[in-house]
mmCIF file of C-alpha atoms in Angstrom:
data_model
loop_
_atom_site.group_PDB
_atom_site.id
_atom_site.type_symbol
_atom_site.label_atom_id
_atom_site.label_comp_id
_atom_site.label_asym_id
_atom_site.label_seq_id
_atom_site.Cartn_x
_atom_site.Cartn_y
_atom_site.Cartn_z
ATOM 1 C CA UNK A 1 100.314 28.843 75.835
ATOM 2 C CA UNK A 2 102.674 28.388 78.760
ATOM 3 C CA UNK A 3 99.821 28.308 81.218
ATOM 4 C CA UNK A 4 97.663 25.944 79.221
ATOM 5 C CA UNK A 5 100.249 23.304 78.387
ATOM 6 C CA UNK A 6 103.699 23.568 79.944
ATOM 7 C CA UNK A 7 102.795 24.305 83.554
ATOM 8 C CA UNK A 8 100.172 21.507 83.748
ATOM 9 C CA UNK A 9 102.455 19.027 81.961
ATOM 10 C CA UNK A 10 105.479 19.943 84.091
ATOM 11 C CA UNK A 11 103.505 19.909 87.335
ATOM 12 C CA UNK A 12 101.856 16.622 86.389
ATOM 13 C CA UNK A 13 105.250 15.084 85.580
ATOM 14 C CA UNK A 14 106.510 16.091 89.067
ATOM 15 C CA UNK A 15 103.485 14.386 90.632
ATOM 16 C CA UNK A 16 104.219 11.263 88.566
ATOM 17 C CA UNK A 17 107.872 11.436 89.625
ATOM 18 C CA UNK A 18 106.790 11.643 93.259
ATOM 19 C CA UNK A 19 104.598 8.533 92.844
ATOM 20 C CA UNK A 20 107.463 6.720 91.064
ATOM 21 C CA UNK A 21 109.958 7.545 93.831
ATOM 22 C CA UNK A 22 107.593 6.275 96.518
ATOM 23 C CA UNK A 23 107.159 2.978 94.661
ATOM 24 C CA UNK A 24 110.803 2.479 93.579
ATOM 25 C CA UNK A 25 112.347 3.373 96.937
ATOM 26 C CA UNK A 26 109.680 2.723 99.596
ATOM 27 C CA UNK A 27 107.468 0.247 97.751
ATOM 28 C CA UNK A 28 104.055 1.844 98.153
ATOM 29 C CA UNK A 29 101.558 3.936 96.199
ATOM 30 C CA UNK A 30 101.037 7.686 96.590
ATOM 31 C CA UNK A 31 97.526 8.060 97.960
ATOM 32 C CA UNK A 32 96.886 11.223 99.940
ATOM 33 C CA UNK A 33 93.547 10.198 101.467
ATOM 34 C CA UNK A 34 95.067 6.853 102.484
ATOM 35 C CA UNK A 35 98.115 8.462 104.055
ATOM 36 C CA UNK A 36 96.090 11.106 105.919
ATOM 37 C CA UNK A 37 93.359 8.654 106.920
ATOM 38 C CA UNK A 38 96.074 6.340 108.224
ATOM 39 C CA UNK A 39 97.598 9.178 110.240
ATOM 40 C CA UNK A 40 94.224 10.139 111.736
ATOM 41 C CA UNK A 41 92.871 6.707 112.517
ATOM 42 C CA UNK A 42 95.322 3.834 112.469
ATOM 43 C CA UNK A 43 98.888 4.969 113.150
ATOM 44 C CA UNK A 44 100.574 1.797 111.976
ATOM 45 C CA UNK A 45 104.260 1.162 111.449
ATOM 46 C CA UNK A 46 104.245 3.645 108.564
ATOM 47 C CA UNK A 47 103.615 6.553 110.946
ATOM 48 C CA UNK A 48 107.101 8.015 110.388
ATOM 49 C CA UNK A 49 106.952 8.124 106.612
ATOM 50 C CA UNK A 50 103.342 9.243 106.551
ATOM 51 C CA UNK A 51 104.223 12.249 108.720
ATOM 52 C CA UNK A 52 107.267 12.924 106.520
ATOM 53 C CA UNK A 53 105.147 12.772 103.341
ATOM 54 C CA UNK A 54 102.584 15.226 104.732
ATOM 55 C CA UNK A 55 105.404 17.528 105.906
ATOM 56 C CA UNK A 56 106.843 17.423 102.374
ATOM 57 C CA UNK A 57 103.408 18.098 100.892
ATOM 58 C CA UNK A 58 103.127 21.217 103.065
ATOM 59 C CA UNK A 59 106.602 22.336 101.971
ATOM 60 C CA UNK A 60 105.615 22.041 98.282
ATOM 61 C CA UNK A 61 103.743 25.354 97.887
ATOM 62 C CA UNK A 62 106.422 27.097 100.003
ATOM 63 C CA UNK A 63 109.113 25.712 97.679
ATOM 64 C CA UNK A 64 107.107 27.165 94.772
ATOM 65 C CA UNK A 65 107.169 30.516 96.588
ATOM 66 C CA UNK A 66 110.969 30.325 96.969
ATOM 67 C CA UNK A 67 111.579 29.288 93.329
ATOM 68 C CA UNK A 68 109.159 31.644 91.591
ATOM 69 C CA UNK A 69 109.134 34.495 94.111
ATOM 70 C CA UNK A 70 105.351 34.486 94.337
ATOM 71 C CA UNK A 71 102.835 32.275 96.127
ATOM 72 C CA UNK A 72 100.836 29.831 93.965
ATOM 73 C CA UNK A 73 97.347 31.079 93.194
ATOM 74 C CA UNK A 74 94.641 29.602 95.410
ATOM 75 C CA UNK A 75 91.219 31.155 94.790
ATOM 76 C CA UNK A 76 88.339 29.727 96.825
ATOM 77 C CA UNK A 77 84.864 30.895 95.853
ATOM 78 C CA UNK A 78 82.904 28.608 98.199
ATOM 79 C CA UNK A 79 81.270 30.022 101.339
ATOM 80 C CA UNK A 80 82.139 28.650 104.796
ATOM 81 C CA UNK A 81 79.056 26.398 105.089
ATOM 82 C CA UNK A 82 79.694 25.037 101.595
ATOM 83 C CA UNK A 83 83.361 24.387 102.459
ATOM 84 C CA UNK A 84 82.310 22.460 105.558
ATOM 85 C CA UNK A 85 79.775 20.316 103.667
ATOM 86 C CA UNK A 86 82.253 19.721 100.830
ATOM 87 C CA UNK A 87 85.037 18.821 103.271
ATOM 88 C CA UNK A 88 82.853 16.303 105.113
ATOM 89 C CA UNK A 89 81.812 14.675 101.809
ATOM 90 C CA UNK A 90 85.392 14.553 100.475
ATOM 91 C CA UNK A 91 86.756 13.073 103.708
ATOM 92 C CA UNK A 92 84.000 10.484 104.075
ATOM 93 C CA UNK A 93 83.819 9.615 100.380
ATOM 94 C CA UNK A 94 87.544 9.156 99.821
ATOM 95 C CA UNK A 95 87.831 6.796 102.800
ATOM 96 C CA UNK A 96 84.768 4.817 101.736
ATOM 97 C CA UNK A 97 85.994 4.650 98.135
ATOM 98 C CA UNK A 98 89.562 3.817 99.263
ATOM 99 C CA UNK A 99 91.166 6.690 97.392
ATOM 100 C CA UNK A 100 91.038 10.098 95.765
ATOM 101 C CA UNK A 101 92.515 11.940 92.803
ATOM 102 C CA UNK A 102 96.033 10.791 93.745
ATOM 103 C CA UNK A 103 95.604 7.157 94.789
ATOM 104 C CA UNK A 104 93.017 6.241 92.132
ATOM 105 C CA UNK A 105 93.692 9.064 89.655
ATOM 106 C CA UNK A 106 97.489 8.898 89.373
ATOM 107 C CA UNK A 107 98.688 5.685 91.062
ATOM 108 C CA UNK A 108 95.685 3.517 90.171
ATOM 109 C CA UNK A 109 95.494 4.538 86.518
ATOM 110 C CA UNK A 110 99.278 4.117 86.205
ATOM 111 C CA UNK A 111 98.896 0.556 87.541
ATOM 112 C CA UNK A 112 96.079 0.040 84.989
ATOM 113 C CA UNK A 113 93.772 -0.988 87.846
ATOM 114 C CA UNK A 114 90.166 -1.531 86.650
ATOM 115 C CA UNK A 115 88.986 -0.632 90.181
ATOM 116 C CA UNK A 116 90.689 2.755 89.939
ATOM 117 C CA UNK A 117 89.358 3.352 86.407
ATOM 118 C CA UNK A 118 85.850 2.800 87.806
ATOM 119 C CA UNK A 119 86.540 5.138 90.752
ATOM 120 C CA UNK A 120 87.977 7.934 88.564
ATOM 121 C CA UNK A 121 85.096 7.721 86.109
ATOM 122 C CA UNK A 122 82.602 7.824 89.005
ATOM 123 C CA UNK A 123 84.054 10.826 90.819
ATOM 124 C CA UNK A 124 84.611 12.759 87.595
ATOM 125 C CA UNK A 125 80.972 12.231 86.587
ATOM 126 C CA UNK A 126 79.507 13.248 89.974
ATOM 127 C CA UNK A 127 81.881 16.246 90.225
ATOM 128 C CA UNK A 128 80.955 17.471 86.718
ATOM 129 C CA UNK A 129 77.243 16.952 87.456
ATOM 130 C CA UNK A 130 77.590 18.843 90.755
ATOM 131 C CA UNK A 131 79.170 21.825 89.001
ATOM 132 C CA UNK A 132 76.519 21.629 86.270
ATOM 133 C CA UNK A 133 73.719 21.737 88.878
ATOM 134 C CA UNK A 134 75.433 24.698 90.564
ATOM 135 C CA UNK A 135 75.667 26.477 87.208
ATOM 136 C CA UNK A 136 72.016 25.797 86.322
ATOM 137 C CA UNK A 137 70.926 26.907 89.791
ATOM 138 C CA UNK A 138 72.926 30.115 89.477
ATOM 139 C CA UNK A 139 75.170 29.261 92.465
ATOM 140 C CA UNK A 140 78.418 29.271 90.531
ATOM 141 C CA UNK B 1 119.829 3.650 108.228
ATOM 142 C CA UNK B 2 117.198 2.373 105.792
ATOM 143 C CA UNK B 3 114.510 3.669 108.167
ATOM 144 C CA UNK B 4 116.012 7.149 107.855
ATOM 145 C CA UNK B 5 116.236 6.790 104.065
ATOM 146 C CA UNK B 6 112.573 5.755 103.920
ATOM 147 C CA UNK B 7 111.575 8.867 105.847
ATOM 148 C CA UNK B 8 113.766 11.059 103.656
ATOM 149 C CA UNK B 9 112.213 9.500 100.532
ATOM 150 C CA UNK B 10 108.706 10.213 101.823
ATOM 151 C CA UNK B 11 109.649 13.808 102.630
ATOM 152 C CA UNK B 12 111.140 14.331 99.146
ATOM 153 C CA UNK B 13 108.167 12.630 97.460
ATOM 154 C CA UNK B 14 105.730 14.784 99.439
ATOM 155 C CA UNK B 15 107.629 17.918 98.464
ATOM 156 C CA UNK B 16 107.683 16.973 94.760
ATOM 157 C CA UNK B 17 103.972 16.190 94.957
ATOM 158 C CA UNK B 18 103.138 19.535 96.606
ATOM 159 C CA UNK B 19 105.371 21.452 94.197
ATOM 160 C CA UNK B 20 103.754 19.607 91.278
ATOM 161 C CA UNK B 21 100.297 20.582 92.559
ATOM 162 C CA UNK B 22 101.391 24.234 92.810
ATOM 163 C CA UNK B 23 103.032 24.379 89.353
ATOM 164 C CA UNK B 24 100.230 22.489 87.593
ATOM 165 C CA UNK B 25 97.465 24.711 88.978
ATOM 166 C CA UNK B 26 95.676 21.802 90.652
ATOM 167 C CA UNK B 27 96.242 23.586 93.972
ATOM 168 C CA UNK B 28 93.790 26.273 92.870
ATOM 169 C CA UNK B 29 90.084 25.376 93.440
ATOM 170 C CA UNK B 30 89.017 28.046 90.910
ATOM 171 C CA UNK B 31 91.023 26.214 88.232
ATOM 172 C CA UNK B 32 89.635 22.817 89.286
ATOM 173 C CA UNK B 33 86.086 24.170 89.051
ATOM 174 C CA UNK B 34 86.823 25.625 85.603
ATOM 175 C CA UNK B 35 87.952 22.132 84.570
ATOM 176 C CA UNK B 36 84.781 20.516 85.928
ATOM 177 C CA UNK B 37 82.554 23.235 84.418
ATOM 178 C CA UNK B 38 82.263 21.697 80.952
ATOM 179 C CA UNK B 39 79.289 23.820 79.901
ATOM 180 C CA UNK B 40 80.956 27.069 81.009
ATOM 181 C CA UNK B 41 84.366 28.521 80.071
ATOM 182 C CA UNK B 42 85.926 25.044 80.131
ATOM 183 C CA UNK B 43 89.599 24.865 81.126
ATOM 184 C CA UNK B 44 90.961 21.490 79.909
ATOM 185 C CA UNK B 45 94.454 21.912 81.396
ATOM 186 C CA UNK B 46 93.936 19.457 84.263
ATOM 187 C CA UNK B 47 93.736 16.653 81.688
ATOM 188 C CA UNK B 48 97.393 17.413 80.927
ATOM 189 C CA UNK B 49 98.264 17.237 84.636
ATOM 190 C CA UNK B 50 96.598 13.844 84.951
ATOM 191 C CA UNK B 51 98.041 12.638 81.637
ATOM 192 C CA UNK B 52 101.637 13.614 82.436
ATOM 193 C CA UNK B 53 101.333 12.276 85.995
ATOM 194 C CA UNK B 54 99.947 8.922 84.861
ATOM 195 C CA UNK B 55 102.534 8.477 82.074
ATOM 196 C CA UNK B 56 105.501 9.227 84.367
ATOM 197 C CA UNK B 57 104.089 7.061 87.191
ATOM 198 C CA UNK B 58 103.359 4.260 84.679
ATOM 199 C CA UNK B 59 107.030 4.200 83.664
ATOM 200 C CA UNK B 60 108.179 4.349 87.297
ATOM 201 C CA UNK B 61 105.821 1.541 88.307
ATOM 202 C CA UNK B 62 106.945 -0.621 85.366
ATOM 203 C CA UNK B 63 110.563 -0.280 86.472
ATOM 204 C CA UNK B 64 109.556 -0.955 90.094
ATOM 205 C CA UNK B 65 107.669 -4.140 89.224
ATOM 206 C CA UNK B 66 110.533 -5.316 86.992
ATOM 207 C CA UNK B 67 112.993 -4.935 89.889
ATOM 208 C CA UNK B 68 110.271 -6.250 92.243
ATOM 209 C CA UNK B 69 111.985 -4.975 95.370
ATOM 210 C CA UNK B 70 111.970 -1.388 96.628
ATOM 211 C CA UNK B 71 115.380 -0.011 97.556
ATOM 212 C CA UNK B 72 114.517 0.750 101.186
ATOM 213 C CA UNK B 73 112.005 -2.001 102.000
ATOM 214 C CA UNK B 74 111.539 -5.763 101.635
ATOM 215 C CA UNK B 75 108.710 -5.878 99.124
ATOM 216 C CA UNK B 76 106.262 -3.813 97.116
ATOM 217 C CA UNK B 77 102.998 -3.131 98.959
ATOM 218 C CA UNK B 78 100.252 -2.920 96.360
ATOM 219 C CA UNK B 79 96.526 -2.475 97.038
ATOM 220 C CA UNK B 80 94.958 -5.909 97.520
ATOM 221 C CA UNK B 81 91.352 -5.080 96.589
ATOM 222 C CA UNK B 82 90.504 -5.711 92.940
ATOM 223 C CA UNK B 83 86.708 -5.944 92.999
ATOM 224 C CA UNK B 84 84.606 -3.014 91.803
ATOM 225 C CA UNK B 85 82.218 -3.044 94.754
ATOM 226 C CA UNK B 86 79.513 -0.842 96.251
ATOM 227 C CA UNK B 87 81.714 1.067 98.735
ATOM 228 C CA UNK B 88 84.068 1.992 95.865
ATOM 229 C CA UNK B 89 81.288 3.405 93.700
ATOM 230 C CA UNK B 90 79.226 5.027 96.490
ATOM 231 C CA UNK B 91 82.337 6.478 98.158
ATOM 232 C CA UNK B 92 83.724 7.823 94.886
ATOM 233 C CA UNK B 93 80.322 9.357 94.062
ATOM 234 C CA UNK B 94 80.226 11.141 97.432
ATOM 235 C CA UNK B 95 83.811 12.330 96.982
ATOM 236 C CA UNK B 96 82.988 13.697 93.502
ATOM 237 C CA UNK B 97 80.074 15.764 94.849
ATOM 238 C CA UNK B 98 82.315 17.304 97.525
ATOM 239 C CA UNK B 99 85.093 17.902 94.987
ATOM 240 C CA UNK B 100 82.644 19.671 92.664
ATOM 241 C CA UNK B 101 81.141 21.803 95.464
ATOM 242 C CA UNK B 102 84.413 23.404 96.626
ATOM 243 C CA UNK B 103 87.064 22.455 94.043
ATOM 244 C CA UNK B 104 89.316 20.922 96.719
ATOM 245 C CA UNK B 105 90.485 17.310 96.801
ATOM 246 C CA UNK B 106 92.630 15.954 99.686
ATOM 247 C CA UNK B 107 96.130 16.687 98.304
ATOM 248 C CA UNK B 108 95.619 20.348 97.395
ATOM 249 C CA UNK B 109 93.566 20.968 100.559
ATOM 250 C CA UNK B 110 96.425 19.788 102.775
ATOM 251 C CA UNK B 111 99.241 21.328 100.701
ATOM 252 C CA UNK B 112 97.595 24.767 100.704
ATOM 253 C CA UNK B 113 97.393 24.728 104.526
ATOM 254 C CA UNK B 114 101.013 25.896 104.501
ATOM 255 C CA UNK B 115 99.925 29.099 102.729
ATOM 256 C CA UNK B 116 97.813 29.946 105.792
ATOM 257 C CA UNK B 117 94.535 30.352 103.922
ATOM 258 C CA UNK B 118 91.458 30.182 106.142
ATOM 259 C CA UNK B 119 89.148 28.484 103.572
ATOM 260 C CA UNK B 120 91.702 25.675 103.199
ATOM 261 C CA UNK B 121 91.823 25.270 106.988
ATOM 262 C CA UNK B 122 88.016 25.095 107.256
ATOM 263 C CA UNK B 123 87.810 22.580 104.420
ATOM 264 C CA UNK B 124 90.653 20.442 105.782
ATOM 265 C CA UNK B 125 89.194 20.253 109.316
ATOM 266 C CA UNK B 126 85.821 19.187 107.885
ATOM 267 C CA UNK B 127 87.615 16.644 105.680
ATOM 268 C CA UNK B 128 89.483 15.182 108.679
ATOM 269 C CA UNK B 129 86.152 14.860 110.530
ATOM 270 C CA UNK B 130 84.647 13.114 107.484
ATOM 271 C CA UNK B 131 87.565 10.678 107.328
ATOM 272 C CA UNK B 132 87.470 9.841 111.026
ATOM 273 C CA UNK B 133 83.671 9.481 110.927
ATOM 274 C CA UNK B 134 83.958 6.905 108.168
ATOM 275 C CA UNK B 135 86.846 4.960 109.673
ATOM 276 C CA UNK B 136 85.472 4.903 113.223
ATOM 277 C CA UNK B 137 81.832 4.141 112.553
ATOM 278 C CA UNK B 138 81.303 2.834 109.068
ATOM 279 C CA UNK B 139 84.420 1.079 107.806
ATOM 280 C CA UNK B 140 83.444 -2.379 106.585
ATOM 281 C CA UNK B 141 79.756 -1.956 107.462
ATOM 282 C CA UNK B 142 78.360 -0.641 104.178
#
């Protein structure tokens, strides 16, 4: 019960609060691939807050560890070669599609952006199909 | 002064985001894959993460657009693109395949680096290379 509803709802609300704070105080959306891509490639005038956001993001799981006394569960089944291929696709695809689960999924849907609705629908479909193919092929 | 407040805001927002990922379970690729695996033992809980996140952000954004001026900056900076174009659809398709393969998207991949897990490091380095490859060689050309 707790695991199925309260933790996801509470965690999701914190993510929404984070996006709200960024908009209300700093005036921009919370898009991880945009922030990281900006840090890697462009280094504009937002360099300071982009570094601060990533530093905060890294502190998040450690804060969880301090509050709950145990590290959050992170179970990765993928092999090294699969991780590398997946990482390349995620990095390339999110920059080409101008966003990921945060920028399109949270910020874009909250702004009722048709562009983000299209993006979310697209990446959900290809992700579900990818897992389906892995299941049918016995690679899951 | 406002520059320092902006940086502090970003740090706090990043921390809330990372903590939210950890509490919600989105940090865990196994859980993400269980959500995407609709023909297996489907775990619907990530819908609640997205739902709660969108509802709270929707309220925050409504207030922000009503005030129409962020506290620590001159104006709201909203995405300017509105067209559903080929790069959006092709890029999102590619991202979805990668997300399905490993169960990592950019936020969780970076946040879990602080836990010192090797798979997260491998994924994140590959992701950085993918991002730079796109921005250096292909941005605006597809």
